[in-house]
Amino acid sequence: MLAFRFVASIMITGTLLFAAAAQAEDCGSGVQLRLSAPDAAQGSLLLVTVHSAKPLGEVTGKWNEREVPFWRTAEKGPGALGADVRHALLGVDLQKPAGKYEFRVAAEMQDGDRVSCQAMLKVDEGHFATENLTVKKQFVEPDPEQVARAEAETKRLREIFDRVTPERLWDGPFREPLDGVFKGANFGRRRVLNGHPGSPHSGVDFPAPTGTPVHASQKGRVVLAEDLFFSGNTVVVDHGLGIYTFYCHFSEIDAKVGETVEAGTVLGKVGATGRVTGPHLHWGLTVERARVNALDILRVLGKS
Ligand SMILES: [Zn+2]
């Protein structure tokens, strides 16, 4: 959809290995904090790892003035016995100003000790291209009724992305939403629609024939499944811990609100509903309200 809004990691036998990872910060008491990269472009996703030789209690972090939810993973491999490993995802919104930001973590040890430490993250400009598009006039100069509808829908979507389901509903790597070879592109592009500047493009577009099945990228709960003004037939899946995937411009919706889906469940079919120039899937990812490149979650959590 047009309106809204690195990290190399390799999954090998359940262990995350990092290429170009930032140096580990020593938090004391055998606890280390590591970001999957020392710097990140606007719109990218990072994996945080907290590693402790001793069992941990609660681990908390703060990013974008929000509490960052952590999840626990069992570390496999030699020498890992007894280690407590926690992960979290940090989303760098595609319009977060470039600069240096602090990410602070506090961990409680099971023996009552408390440690805290911080990592600096450098956010770089995304260098997104600008493109000119021609769409139906109603999407650039909507009438008052359409404006009211679009504003109400944007507000509802914001409220959805603001909610953090405390449980992690997904399990394992995420998958691309289409089967076969479909290349996704256009994330972050600044768009000029019929000569008027539009909002940056917050998703990845996969041009595909109308009717191509669209699959859920991971387990989760359907929290929206309806026709919206700009995005047409739209489905939003809540994966827990503030992570949402967004799929739109469907010709048909096959999912229902409240339904639990698995990785691969068909949510609907590719179409050209809403503000489009032709049939395609728009795939979006929101992490704790940050609009990030959905393809990054395949890299950060490993590709299925
Ligand atoms: Zn799009």
PDB file of C-alpha atoms and ligand atoms in Angstrom:
ATOM      1  CA  MET A   1       0.000   0.000   0.000  1.00  0.00           C
ATOM      2  CA  LEU A   2       1.215   3.467  -0.698  1.00  0.00           C
ATOM      3  CA  ALA A   3      -0.056   5.547   2.202  1.00  0.00           C
ATOM      4  CA  PHE A   4       1.517   4.471   5.379  1.00  0.00           C
ATOM      5  CA  ARG A   5       4.484   4.202   6.874  1.00  0.00           C
ATOM      6  CA  PHE A   6      21.219  -5.126   8.933  1.00  0.00           C
ATOM      7  CA  VAL A   7      22.224  -7.188  10.120  1.00  0.00           C
ATOM      8  CA  ALA A   8      23.267 -10.508   8.723  1.00  0.00           C
ATOM      9  CA  SER A   9      22.363 -13.381  10.939  1.00  0.00           C
ATOM     10  CA  ILE A  10      22.435 -16.997  10.023  1.00  0.00           C
ATOM     11  CA  MET A  11      20.411 -19.648  11.771  1.00  0.00           C
ATOM     12  CA  ILE A  12      22.468 -22.786  12.144  1.00  0.00           C
ATOM     13  CA  THR A  13      21.084 -25.641  14.226  1.00  0.00           C
ATOM     14  CA  GLY A  14      19.193 -23.230  16.401  1.00  0.00           C
ATOM     15  CA  THR A  15      22.148 -20.988  17.184  1.00  0.00           C
ATOM     16  CA  LEU A  16      22.215 -17.448  15.906  1.00  0.00           C
ATOM     17  CA  LEU A  17      25.580 -16.460  14.487  1.00  0.00           C
ATOM     18  CA  PHE A  18      26.217 -12.847  13.710  1.00  0.00           C
ATOM     19  CA  ALA A  19      28.119 -11.325  10.856  1.00  0.00           C
ATOM     20  CA  ALA A  20      29.371  -7.794  11.543  1.00  0.00           C
ATOM     21  CA  ALA A  21      27.740  -7.840  14.958  1.00  0.00           C
ATOM     22  CA  ALA A  22      28.487  -5.032  17.342  1.00  0.00           C
ATOM     23  CA  GLN A  23      30.974  -5.727  20.071  1.00  0.00           C
ATOM     24  CA  ALA A  24      29.455  -7.283  23.181  1.00  0.00           C
ATOM     25  CA  GLU A  25      28.959  -4.876  26.077  1.00  0.00           C
ATOM     26  CA  ASP A  26      29.943  -6.296  29.442  1.00  0.00           C
ATOM     27  CA  CYS A  27      27.167  -5.673  31.950  1.00  0.00           C
ATOM     28  CA  GLY A  28      28.998  -7.370  34.853  1.00  0.00           C
ATOM     29  CA  SER A  29      28.158 -10.606  36.728  1.00  0.00           C
ATOM     30  CA  GLY A  30      28.760 -12.616  33.536  1.00  0.00           C
ATOM     31  CA  VAL A  31      26.027 -10.833  31.559  1.00  0.00           C
ATOM     32  CA  GLN A  32      26.704  -9.550  28.042  1.00  0.00           C
ATOM     33  CA  LEU A  33      24.616  -7.396  25.729  1.00  0.00           C
ATOM     34  CA  ARG A  34      25.041  -7.537  21.972  1.00  0.00           C
ATOM     35  CA  LEU A  35      23.271  -5.876  19.044  1.00  0.00           C
ATOM     36  CA  SER A  36      23.322  -7.664  15.693  1.00  0.00           C
ATOM     37  CA  ALA A  37      24.942  -4.583  14.097  1.00  0.00           C
ATOM     38  CA  PRO A  38      26.631  -1.439  15.445  1.00  0.00           C
ATOM     39  CA  ASP A  39      24.669   0.767  13.086  1.00  0.00           C
ATOM     40  CA  ALA A  40      21.445   0.538  11.188  1.00  0.00           C
ATOM     41  CA  ALA A  41      19.717   2.393   8.387  1.00  0.00           C
ATOM     42  CA  GLN A  42      16.282   3.943   8.830  1.00  0.00           C
ATOM     43  CA  GLY A  43      13.634   1.246   8.451  1.00  0.00           C
ATOM     44  CA  SER A  44      15.796  -1.674   9.545  1.00  0.00           C
ATOM     45  CA  LEU A  45      15.482  -4.300  12.227  1.00  0.00           C
ATOM     46  CA  LEU A  46      18.084  -5.446  14.768  1.00  0.00           C
ATOM     47  CA  LEU A  47      18.298  -8.433  17.039  1.00  0.00           C
ATOM     48  CA  VAL A  48      19.370  -7.903  20.644  1.00  0.00           C
ATOM     49  CA  THR A  49      21.010 -10.734  22.567  1.00  0.00           C
ATOM     50  CA  VAL A  50      21.527 -10.806  26.321  1.00  0.00           C
ATOM     51  CA  HIS A  51      23.706 -13.716  27.351  1.00  0.00           C
ATOM     52  CA  SER A  52      24.210 -14.750  30.947  1.00  0.00           C
ATOM     53  CA  ALA A  53      26.264 -17.556  32.403  1.00  0.00           C
ATOM     54  CA  LYS A  54      23.859 -17.681  35.365  1.00  0.00           C
ATOM     55  CA  PRO A  55      20.052 -17.859  35.303  1.00  0.00           C
ATOM     56  CA  LEU A  56      18.340 -14.512  34.807  1.00  0.00           C
ATOM     57  CA  GLY A  57      15.139 -13.153  36.251  1.00  0.00           C
ATOM     58  CA  GLU A  58      13.429 -10.309  34.468  1.00  0.00           C
ATOM     59  CA  VAL A  59      15.245  -8.524  31.614  1.00  0.00           C
ATOM     60  CA  THR A  60      13.987  -5.117  30.493  1.00  0.00           C
ATOM     61  CA  GLY A  61      15.088  -2.688  27.832  1.00  0.00           C
ATOM     62  CA  LYS A  62      14.064   0.712  26.572  1.00  0.00           C
ATOM     63  CA  TRP A  63      13.944   1.895  22.949  1.00  0.00           C
ATOM     64  CA  ASN A  64      11.865   4.662  21.316  1.00  0.00           C
ATOM     65  CA  GLU A  65      10.587   5.461  24.837  1.00  0.00           C
ATOM     66  CA  ARG A  66       8.919   2.053  24.901  1.00  0.00           C
ATOM     67  CA  GLU A  67       9.606  -1.036  26.995  1.00  0.00           C
ATOM     68  CA  VAL A  68      11.190  -3.667  24.776  1.00  0.00           C
ATOM     69  CA  PRO A  69       9.831  -7.166  25.391  1.00  0.00           C
ATOM     70  CA  PHE A  70      12.425  -9.953  25.572  1.00  0.00           C
ATOM     71  CA  TRP A  71      11.923 -13.650  24.958  1.00  0.00           C
ATOM     72  CA  ARG A  72      14.003 -16.546  26.162  1.00  0.00           C
ATOM     73  CA  THR A  73      15.746 -19.046  23.912  1.00  0.00           C
ATOM     74  CA  ALA A  74      17.424 -22.257  24.861  1.00  0.00           C
ATOM     75  CA  GLU A  75      20.972 -22.027  23.610  1.00  0.00           C
ATOM     76  CA  LYS A  76      22.315 -25.147  22.005  1.00  0.00           C
ATOM     77  CA  GLY A  77      25.855 -26.166  21.253  1.00  0.00           C
ATOM     78  CA  PRO A  78      28.972 -27.031  23.231  1.00  0.00           C
ATOM     79  CA  GLY A  79      29.676 -24.906  26.274  1.00  0.00           C
ATOM     80  CA  ALA A  80      26.151 -23.487  26.310  1.00  0.00           C
ATOM     81  CA  LEU A  81      24.920 -25.663  29.148  1.00  0.00           C
ATOM     82  CA  GLY A  82      23.140 -23.604  31.762  1.00  0.00           C
ATOM     83  CA  ALA A  83      23.452 -20.290  29.892  1.00  0.00           C
ATOM     84  CA  ASP A  84      20.409 -18.049  29.878  1.00  0.00           C
ATOM     85  CA  VAL A  85      19.914 -16.291  26.530  1.00  0.00           C
ATOM     86  CA  ARG A  86      17.301 -13.607  25.868  1.00  0.00           C
ATOM     87  CA  HIS A  87      16.455 -11.881  22.617  1.00  0.00           C
ATOM     88  CA  ALA A  88      14.512  -8.812  21.585  1.00  0.00           C
ATOM     89  CA  LEU A  89      13.869  -7.031  18.290  1.00  0.00           C
ATOM     90  CA  LEU A  90      14.634  -3.345  17.837  1.00  0.00           C
ATOM     91  CA  GLY A  91      12.833  -1.610  15.025  1.00  0.00           C
ATOM     92  CA  VAL A  92      14.320   1.577  13.586  1.00  0.00           C
ATOM     93  CA  ASP A  93      11.350   3.464  12.143  1.00  0.00           C
ATOM     94  CA  LEU A  94      11.805   4.518   8.513  1.00  0.00           C
ATOM     95  CA  GLN A  95      11.540   8.172   9.575  1.00  0.00           C
ATOM     96  CA  LYS A  96      13.604   7.995  12.779  1.00  0.00           C
ATOM     97  CA  PRO A  97      16.065  10.887  12.520  1.00  0.00           C
ATOM     98  CA  ALA A  98      19.652   9.828  11.819  1.00  0.00           C
ATOM     99  CA  GLY A  99      21.898  10.077  14.867  1.00  0.00           C
ATOM    100  CA  LYS A 100      23.272   8.150  17.817  1.00  0.00           C
ATOM    101  CA  TYR A 101      20.863   6.486  20.226  1.00  0.00           C
ATOM    102  CA  GLU A 102      21.339   4.665  23.480  1.00  0.00           C
ATOM    103  CA  PHE A 103      19.752   1.296  24.100  1.00  0.00           C
ATOM    104  CA  ARG A 104      19.683   0.497  27.809  1.00  0.00           C
ATOM    105  CA  VAL A 105      19.097  -2.928  29.342  1.00  0.00           C
ATOM    106  CA  ALA A 106      18.555  -3.947  32.960  1.00  0.00           C
ATOM    107  CA  ALA A 107      18.649  -7.552  34.109  1.00  0.00           C
ATOM    108  CA  GLU A 108      17.780  -9.111  37.388  1.00  0.00           C
ATOM    109  CA  MET A 109      19.750 -12.207  38.340  1.00  0.00           C
ATOM    110  CA  GLN A 110      17.954 -15.058  40.012  1.00  0.00           C
ATOM    111  CA  ASP A 111      20.276 -14.665  43.007  1.00  0.00           C
ATOM    112  CA  GLY A 112      18.968 -11.103  43.459  1.00  0.00           C
ATOM    113  CA  ASP A 113      21.894  -9.224  41.821  1.00  0.00           C
ATOM    114  CA  ARG A 114      20.933  -6.505  39.357  1.00  0.00           C
ATOM    115  CA  VAL A 115      23.022  -5.427  36.396  1.00  0.00           C
ATOM    116  CA  SER A 116      22.493  -2.828  33.713  1.00  0.00           C
ATOM    117  CA  CYS A 117      24.366  -1.672  30.658  1.00  0.00           C
ATOM    118  CA  GLN A 118      23.908   0.170  27.429  1.00  0.00           C
ATOM    119  CA  ALA A 119      24.817  -0.074  23.769  1.00  0.00           C
ATOM    120  CA  MET A 120      25.031   2.834  21.345  1.00  0.00           C
ATOM    121  CA  LEU A 121      23.285   2.461  18.034  1.00  0.00           C
ATOM    122  CA  LYS A 122      24.064   4.716  15.115  1.00  0.00           C
ATOM    123  CA  VAL A 123      21.093   5.323  12.828  1.00  0.00           C
ATOM    124  CA  ASP A 124      22.013   6.265   9.257  1.00  0.00           C
ATOM    125  CA  GLU A 125      19.903   7.932   6.583  1.00  0.00           C
ATOM    126  CA  GLY A 126      18.034   5.364   4.490  1.00  0.00           C
ATOM    127  CA  HIS A 127      18.741   7.080   1.117  1.00  0.00           C
ATOM    128  CA  PHE A 128      15.353   6.159  -0.280  1.00  0.00           C
ATOM    129  CA  ALA A 129      14.570   6.905  -3.895  1.00  0.00           C
ATOM    130  CA  THR A 130      11.713   9.192  -4.909  1.00  0.00           C
ATOM    131  CA  GLU A 131       9.253   8.043  -7.541  1.00  0.00           C
ATOM    132  CA  ASN A 132       6.337   9.596  -9.377  1.00  0.00           C
ATOM    133  CA  LEU A 133       3.147   7.584  -9.655  1.00  0.00           C
ATOM    134  CA  THR A 134      -0.251   8.128 -11.171  1.00  0.00           C
ATOM    135  CA  VAL A 135      -3.205   6.756  -9.223  1.00  0.00           C
ATOM    136  CA  LYS A 136      -6.981   7.301  -9.290  1.00  0.00           C
ATOM    137  CA  LYS A 137      -7.855  10.901  -8.444  1.00  0.00           C
ATOM    138  CA  GLN A 138      -9.925   9.943  -5.362  1.00  0.00           C
ATOM    139  CA  PHE A 139      -6.766   8.687  -3.607  1.00  0.00           C
ATOM    140  CA  VAL A 140      -4.961  12.005  -4.014  1.00  0.00           C
ATOM    141  CA  GLU A 141      -7.908  14.370  -3.729  1.00  0.00           C
ATOM    142  CA  PRO A 142     -10.427  12.417  -1.645  1.00  0.00           C
ATOM    143  CA  ASP A 143     -13.845  13.959  -0.897  1.00  0.00           C
ATOM    144  CA  PRO A 144     -14.669  14.864   2.747  1.00  0.00           C
ATOM    145  CA  GLU A 145     -16.388  11.520   3.366  1.00  0.00           C
ATOM    146  CA  GLN A 146     -13.354   9.615   2.071  1.00  0.00           C
ATOM    147  CA  VAL A 147     -11.034  11.806   4.168  1.00  0.00           C
ATOM    148  CA  ALA A 148     -13.062  11.030   7.308  1.00  0.00           C
ATOM    149  CA  ARG A 149     -13.025   7.319   6.506  1.00  0.00           C
ATOM    150  CA  ALA A 150      -9.274   7.232   5.822  1.00  0.00           C
ATOM    151  CA  GLU A 151      -8.500   9.166   9.024  1.00  0.00           C
ATOM    152  CA  ALA A 152     -10.636   6.843  11.151  1.00  0.00           C
ATOM    153  CA  GLU A 153      -8.922   3.810   9.622  1.00  0.00           C
ATOM    154  CA  THR A 154      -5.446   5.247  10.171  1.00  0.00           C
ATOM    155  CA  LYS A 155      -6.341   5.876  13.823  1.00  0.00           C
ATOM    156  CA  ARG A 156      -7.588   2.300  14.243  1.00  0.00           C
ATOM    157  CA  LEU A 157      -4.420   0.904  12.714  1.00  0.00           C
ATOM    158  CA  ARG A 158      -2.300   3.060  15.055  1.00  0.00           C
ATOM    159  CA  GLU A 159      -4.249   1.718  18.024  1.00  0.00           C
ATOM    160  CA  ILE A 160      -3.669  -1.850  16.845  1.00  0.00           C
ATOM    161  CA  PHE A 161       0.098  -1.341  16.392  1.00  0.00           C
ATOM    162  CA  ASP A 162       0.270   0.352  19.787  1.00  0.00           C
ATOM    163  CA  ARG A 163      -0.940  -2.772  21.606  1.00  0.00           C
ATOM    164  CA  VAL A 164       1.683  -5.222  22.799  1.00  0.00           C
ATOM    165  CA  THR A 165       0.451  -8.772  23.282  1.00  0.00           C
ATOM    166  CA  PRO A 166       2.712  -9.983  26.102  1.00  0.00           C
ATOM    167  CA  GLU A 167       3.113 -13.536  24.769  1.00  0.00           C
ATOM    168  CA  ARG A 168       5.281 -14.482  21.825  1.00  0.00           C
ATOM    169  CA  LEU A 169       2.814 -16.076  19.408  1.00  0.00           C
ATOM    170  CA  TRP A 170       5.316 -16.922  16.675  1.00  0.00           C
ATOM    171  CA  ASP A 171       7.704 -19.854  16.724  1.00  0.00           C
ATOM    172  CA  GLY A 172      10.680 -20.142  14.379  1.00  0.00           C
ATOM    173  CA  PRO A 173      11.718 -18.243  11.277  1.00  0.00           C
ATOM    174  CA  PHE A 174       9.354 -16.026   9.297  1.00  0.00           C
ATOM    175  CA  ARG A 175       8.586 -16.795   5.648  1.00  0.00           C
ATOM    176  CA  GLU A 176       7.928 -14.700   2.577  1.00  0.00           C
ATOM    177  CA  PRO A 177       4.184 -14.320   2.025  1.00  0.00           C
ATOM    178  CA  LEU A 178       4.154 -15.610  -1.573  1.00  0.00           C
ATOM    179  CA  ASP A 179       5.262 -19.018  -2.856  1.00  0.00           C
ATOM    180  CA  GLY A 180       7.609 -19.108  -5.818  1.00  0.00           C
ATOM    181  CA  VAL A 181       9.920 -16.428  -7.105  1.00  0.00           C
ATOM    182  CA  PHE A 182       8.438 -13.007  -6.420  1.00  0.00           C
ATOM    183  CA  LYS A 183      10.826 -10.168  -5.725  1.00  0.00           C
ATOM    184  CA  GLY A 184       9.812  -7.586  -3.154  1.00  0.00           C
ATOM    185  CA  ALA A 185      10.924  -3.981  -3.567  1.00  0.00           C
ATOM    186  CA  ASN A 186      10.161  -0.295  -3.040  1.00  0.00           C
ATOM    187  CA  PHE A 187      10.503  -0.166   0.759  1.00  0.00           C
ATOM    188  CA  GLY A 188      10.919   3.376   2.089  1.00  0.00           C
ATOM    189  CA  ARG A 189      10.463   5.128  -1.233  1.00  0.00           C
ATOM    190  CA  ARG A 190       9.322   8.711  -1.017  1.00  0.00           C
ATOM    191  CA  ARG A 191       6.372   8.984  -3.335  1.00  0.00           C
ATOM    192  CA  VAL A 192       4.899  11.722  -5.451  1.00  0.00           C
ATOM    193  CA  LEU A 193       1.311  10.856  -6.360  1.00  0.00           C
ATOM    194  CA  ASN A 194      -0.191  12.699  -9.340  1.00  0.00           C
ATOM    195  CA  GLY A 195       2.295  15.482  -8.616  1.00  0.00           C
ATOM    196  CA  HIS A 196       1.558  15.685  -4.841  1.00  0.00           C
ATOM    197  CA  PRO A 197       4.136  14.489  -2.254  1.00  0.00           C
ATOM    198  CA  GLY A 198       2.808  11.399  -0.400  1.00  0.00           C
ATOM    199  CA  SER A 199       3.918   9.562   2.744  1.00  0.00           C
ATOM    200  CA  PRO A 200       6.933   7.266   2.516  1.00  0.00           C
ATOM    201  CA  HIS A 201       6.199   3.730   1.393  1.00  0.00           C
ATOM    202  CA  SER A 202       6.222   1.622   4.559  1.00  0.00           C
ATOM    203  CA  GLY A 203       6.034  -1.843   3.040  1.00  0.00           C
ATOM    204  CA  VAL A 204       7.550  -4.116   0.441  1.00  0.00           C
ATOM    205  CA  ASP A 205       5.661  -4.578  -2.839  1.00  0.00           C
ATOM    206  CA  PHE A 206       5.571  -7.947  -4.591  1.00  0.00           C
ATOM    207  CA  PRO A 207       4.086  -7.614  -8.084  1.00  0.00           C
ATOM    208  CA  ALA A 208       2.145 -10.850  -8.703  1.00  0.00           C
ATOM    209  CA  PRO A 209      -0.887 -11.951 -10.715  1.00  0.00           C
ATOM    210  CA  THR A 210      -4.349 -11.416  -9.240  1.00  0.00           C
ATOM    211  CA  GLY A 211      -5.435 -14.557  -7.400  1.00  0.00           C
ATOM    212  CA  THR A 212      -1.955 -15.599  -6.176  1.00  0.00           C
ATOM    213  CA  PRO A 213      -2.396 -16.985  -2.619  1.00  0.00           C
ATOM    214  CA  VAL A 214      -0.906 -14.852   0.175  1.00  0.00           C
ATOM    215  CA  HIS A 215       0.401 -16.745   3.206  1.00  0.00           C
ATOM    216  CA  ALA A 216       0.868 -15.659   6.823  1.00  0.00           C
ATOM    217  CA  SER A 217       4.595 -15.248   7.478  1.00  0.00           C
ATOM    218  CA  GLN A 218       4.363 -16.804  10.916  1.00  0.00           C
ATOM    219  CA  LYS A 219       1.961 -17.887  13.601  1.00  0.00           C
ATOM    220  CA  GLY A 220      -0.262 -15.249  15.095  1.00  0.00           C
ATOM    221  CA  ARG A 221      -3.767 -13.926  15.527  1.00  0.00           C
ATOM    222  CA  VAL A 222      -5.726 -12.061  12.851  1.00  0.00           C
ATOM    223  CA  VAL A 223      -6.630  -8.651  14.313  1.00  0.00           C
ATOM    224  CA  LEU A 224      -8.001  -6.951  11.179  1.00  0.00           C
ATOM    225  CA  ALA A 225      -9.532  -8.383   7.984  1.00  0.00           C
ATOM    226  CA  GLU A 226     -11.521  -5.843   5.969  1.00  0.00           C
ATOM    227  CA  ASP A 227     -11.616  -3.359   3.124  1.00  0.00           C
ATOM    228  CA  LEU A 228      -9.795  -0.083   3.951  1.00  0.00           C
ATOM    229  CA  PHE A 229      -9.790   3.085   1.842  1.00  0.00           C
ATOM    230  CA  PHE A 230      -6.089   3.283   0.924  1.00  0.00           C
ATOM    231  CA  SER A 231      -4.971  -0.315   1.358  1.00  0.00           C
ATOM    232  CA  GLY A 232      -8.062  -2.065  -0.046  1.00  0.00           C
ATOM    233  CA  ASN A 233      -8.714  -5.559   1.279  1.00  0.00           C
ATOM    234  CA  THR A 234      -6.334  -5.794   4.220  1.00  0.00           C
ATOM    235  CA  VAL A 235      -5.270  -8.374   6.813  1.00  0.00           C
ATOM    236  CA  VAL A 236      -3.173  -7.642   9.919  1.00  0.00           C
ATOM    237  CA  VAL A 237      -1.628 -10.470  11.969  1.00  0.00           C
ATOM    238  CA  ASP A 238      -0.481  -9.954  15.568  1.00  0.00           C
ATOM    239  CA  HIS A 239       2.574 -12.146  16.302  1.00  0.00           C
ATOM    240  CA  GLY A 240       2.877 -10.993  19.921  1.00  0.00           C
ATOM    241  CA  LEU A 241       5.538  -8.833  21.624  1.00  0.00           C
ATOM    242  CA  GLY A 242       4.496  -5.793  19.575  1.00  0.00           C
ATOM    243  CA  ILE A 243       5.177  -7.448  16.198  1.00  0.00           C
ATOM    244  CA  TYR A 244       2.575  -7.145  13.432  1.00  0.00           C
ATOM    245  CA  THR A 245       2.582  -8.114   9.767  1.00  0.00           C
ATOM    246  CA  PHE A 246       0.310  -6.285   7.341  1.00  0.00           C
ATOM    247  CA  TYR A 247      -0.884  -7.602   3.955  1.00  0.00           C
ATOM    248  CA  CYS A 248      -3.065  -5.652   1.554  1.00  0.00           C
ATOM    249  CA  HIS A 249      -4.639  -4.910  -1.840  1.00  0.00           C
ATOM    250  CA  PHE A 250      -6.167  -8.432  -1.815  1.00  0.00           C
ATOM    251  CA  SER A 251      -8.778  -9.367  -4.428  1.00  0.00           C
ATOM    252  CA  GLU A 252     -10.328 -11.609  -1.734  1.00  0.00           C
ATOM    253  CA  ILE A 253      -9.816 -11.986   2.009  1.00  0.00           C
ATOM    254  CA  ASP A 254      -9.802 -15.553   3.360  1.00  0.00           C
ATOM    255  CA  ALA A 255      -8.989 -14.767   7.027  1.00  0.00           C
ATOM    256  CA  LYS A 256     -11.312 -13.819   9.881  1.00  0.00           C
ATOM    257  CA  VAL A 257     -10.659 -11.535  12.859  1.00  0.00           C
ATOM    258  CA  GLY A 258      -9.813 -13.569  15.966  1.00  0.00           C
ATOM    259  CA  GLU A 259      -8.591 -16.551  13.956  1.00  0.00           C
ATOM    260  CA  THR A 260      -5.243 -18.095  14.907  1.00  0.00           C
ATOM    261  CA  VAL A 261      -3.069 -18.683  11.860  1.00  0.00           C
ATOM    262  CA  GLU A 262       0.054 -20.752  11.281  1.00  0.00           C
ATOM    263  CA  ALA A 263       3.077 -19.854   9.161  1.00  0.00           C
ATOM    264  CA  GLY A 264       1.752 -20.505   5.649  1.00  0.00           C
ATOM    265  CA  THR A 265      -1.992 -20.175   6.311  1.00  0.00           C
ATOM    266  CA  VAL A 266      -3.630 -18.521   3.270  1.00  0.00           C
ATOM    267  CA  LEU A 267      -4.895 -15.080   4.291  1.00  0.00           C
ATOM    268  CA  GLY A 268      -6.254 -14.021   0.926  1.00  0.00           C
ATOM    269  CA  LYS A 269      -5.378 -13.526  -2.739  1.00  0.00           C
ATOM    270  CA  VAL A 270      -3.307 -10.902  -4.504  1.00  0.00           C
ATOM    271  CA  GLY A 271      -5.377  -8.159  -6.088  1.00  0.00           C
ATOM    272  CA  ALA A 272      -5.478  -4.466  -6.956  1.00  0.00           C
ATOM    273  CA  THR A 273      -7.895  -3.015  -4.378  1.00  0.00           C
ATOM    274  CA  GLY A 274      -7.241   0.387  -2.779  1.00  0.00           C
ATOM    275  CA  ARG A 275      -4.635   2.865  -3.974  1.00  0.00           C
ATOM    276  CA  VAL A 276      -2.591   0.888  -6.491  1.00  0.00           C
ATOM    277  CA  THR A 277      -1.159   1.099  -9.967  1.00  0.00           C
ATOM    278  CA  GLY A 278      -1.671  -2.634 -10.624  1.00  0.00           C
ATOM    279  CA  PRO A 279      -2.026  -6.031  -8.900  1.00  0.00           C
ATOM    280  CA  HIS A 280       0.564  -6.684  -6.196  1.00  0.00           C
ATOM    281  CA  LEU A 281       0.956  -7.651  -2.566  1.00  0.00           C
ATOM    282  CA  HIS A 282       2.018  -4.930  -0.149  1.00  0.00           C
ATOM    283  CA  TRP A 283       3.689  -6.541   2.884  1.00  0.00           C
ATOM    284  CA  GLY A 284       4.419  -4.459   5.966  1.00  0.00           C
ATOM    285  CA  LEU A 285       6.094  -5.105   9.322  1.00  0.00           C
ATOM    286  CA  THR A 286       5.628  -3.041  12.469  1.00  0.00           C
ATOM    287  CA  VAL A 287       7.774  -3.697  15.532  1.00  0.00           C
ATOM    288  CA  GLU A 288       6.778  -1.735  18.628  1.00  0.00           C
ATOM    289  CA  ARG A 289       5.212   0.910  16.369  1.00  0.00           C
ATOM    290  CA  ALA A 290       8.367   1.231  14.218  1.00  0.00           C
ATOM    291  CA  ARG A 291       7.716   0.735  10.510  1.00  0.00           C
ATOM    292  CA  VAL A 292      10.536  -1.453   9.252  1.00  0.00           C
ATOM    293  CA  ASN A 293      11.449  -3.357   6.098  1.00  0.00           C
ATOM    294  CA  ALA A 294       9.538  -6.651   6.359  1.00  0.00           C
ATOM    295  CA  LEU A 295      12.317  -8.483   4.505  1.00  0.00           C
ATOM    296  CA  ASP A 296      14.617  -7.753   7.475  1.00  0.00           C
ATOM    297  CA  ILE A 297      12.774 -10.204   9.704  1.00  0.00           C
ATOM    298  CA  LEU A 298      13.754 -13.008   7.327  1.00  0.00           C
ATOM    299  CA  ARG A 299      17.412 -12.050   7.749  1.00  0.00           C
ATOM    300  CA  VAL A 300      17.325 -11.338  11.474  1.00  0.00           C
ATOM    301  CA  LEU A 301      15.412 -14.417  12.601  1.00  0.00           C
ATOM    302  CA  GLY A 302      16.572 -16.694   9.779  1.00  0.00           C
ATOM    303  CA  LYS A 303      14.592 -17.633   6.695  1.00  0.00           C
ATOM    304  CA  SER A 304      12.324 -20.689   6.686  1.00  0.00           C
TER     305      SER A 304
HETATM  306 ZN    ZN B   1       2.939  -0.908  -1.313  1.00  0.00          ZN
END
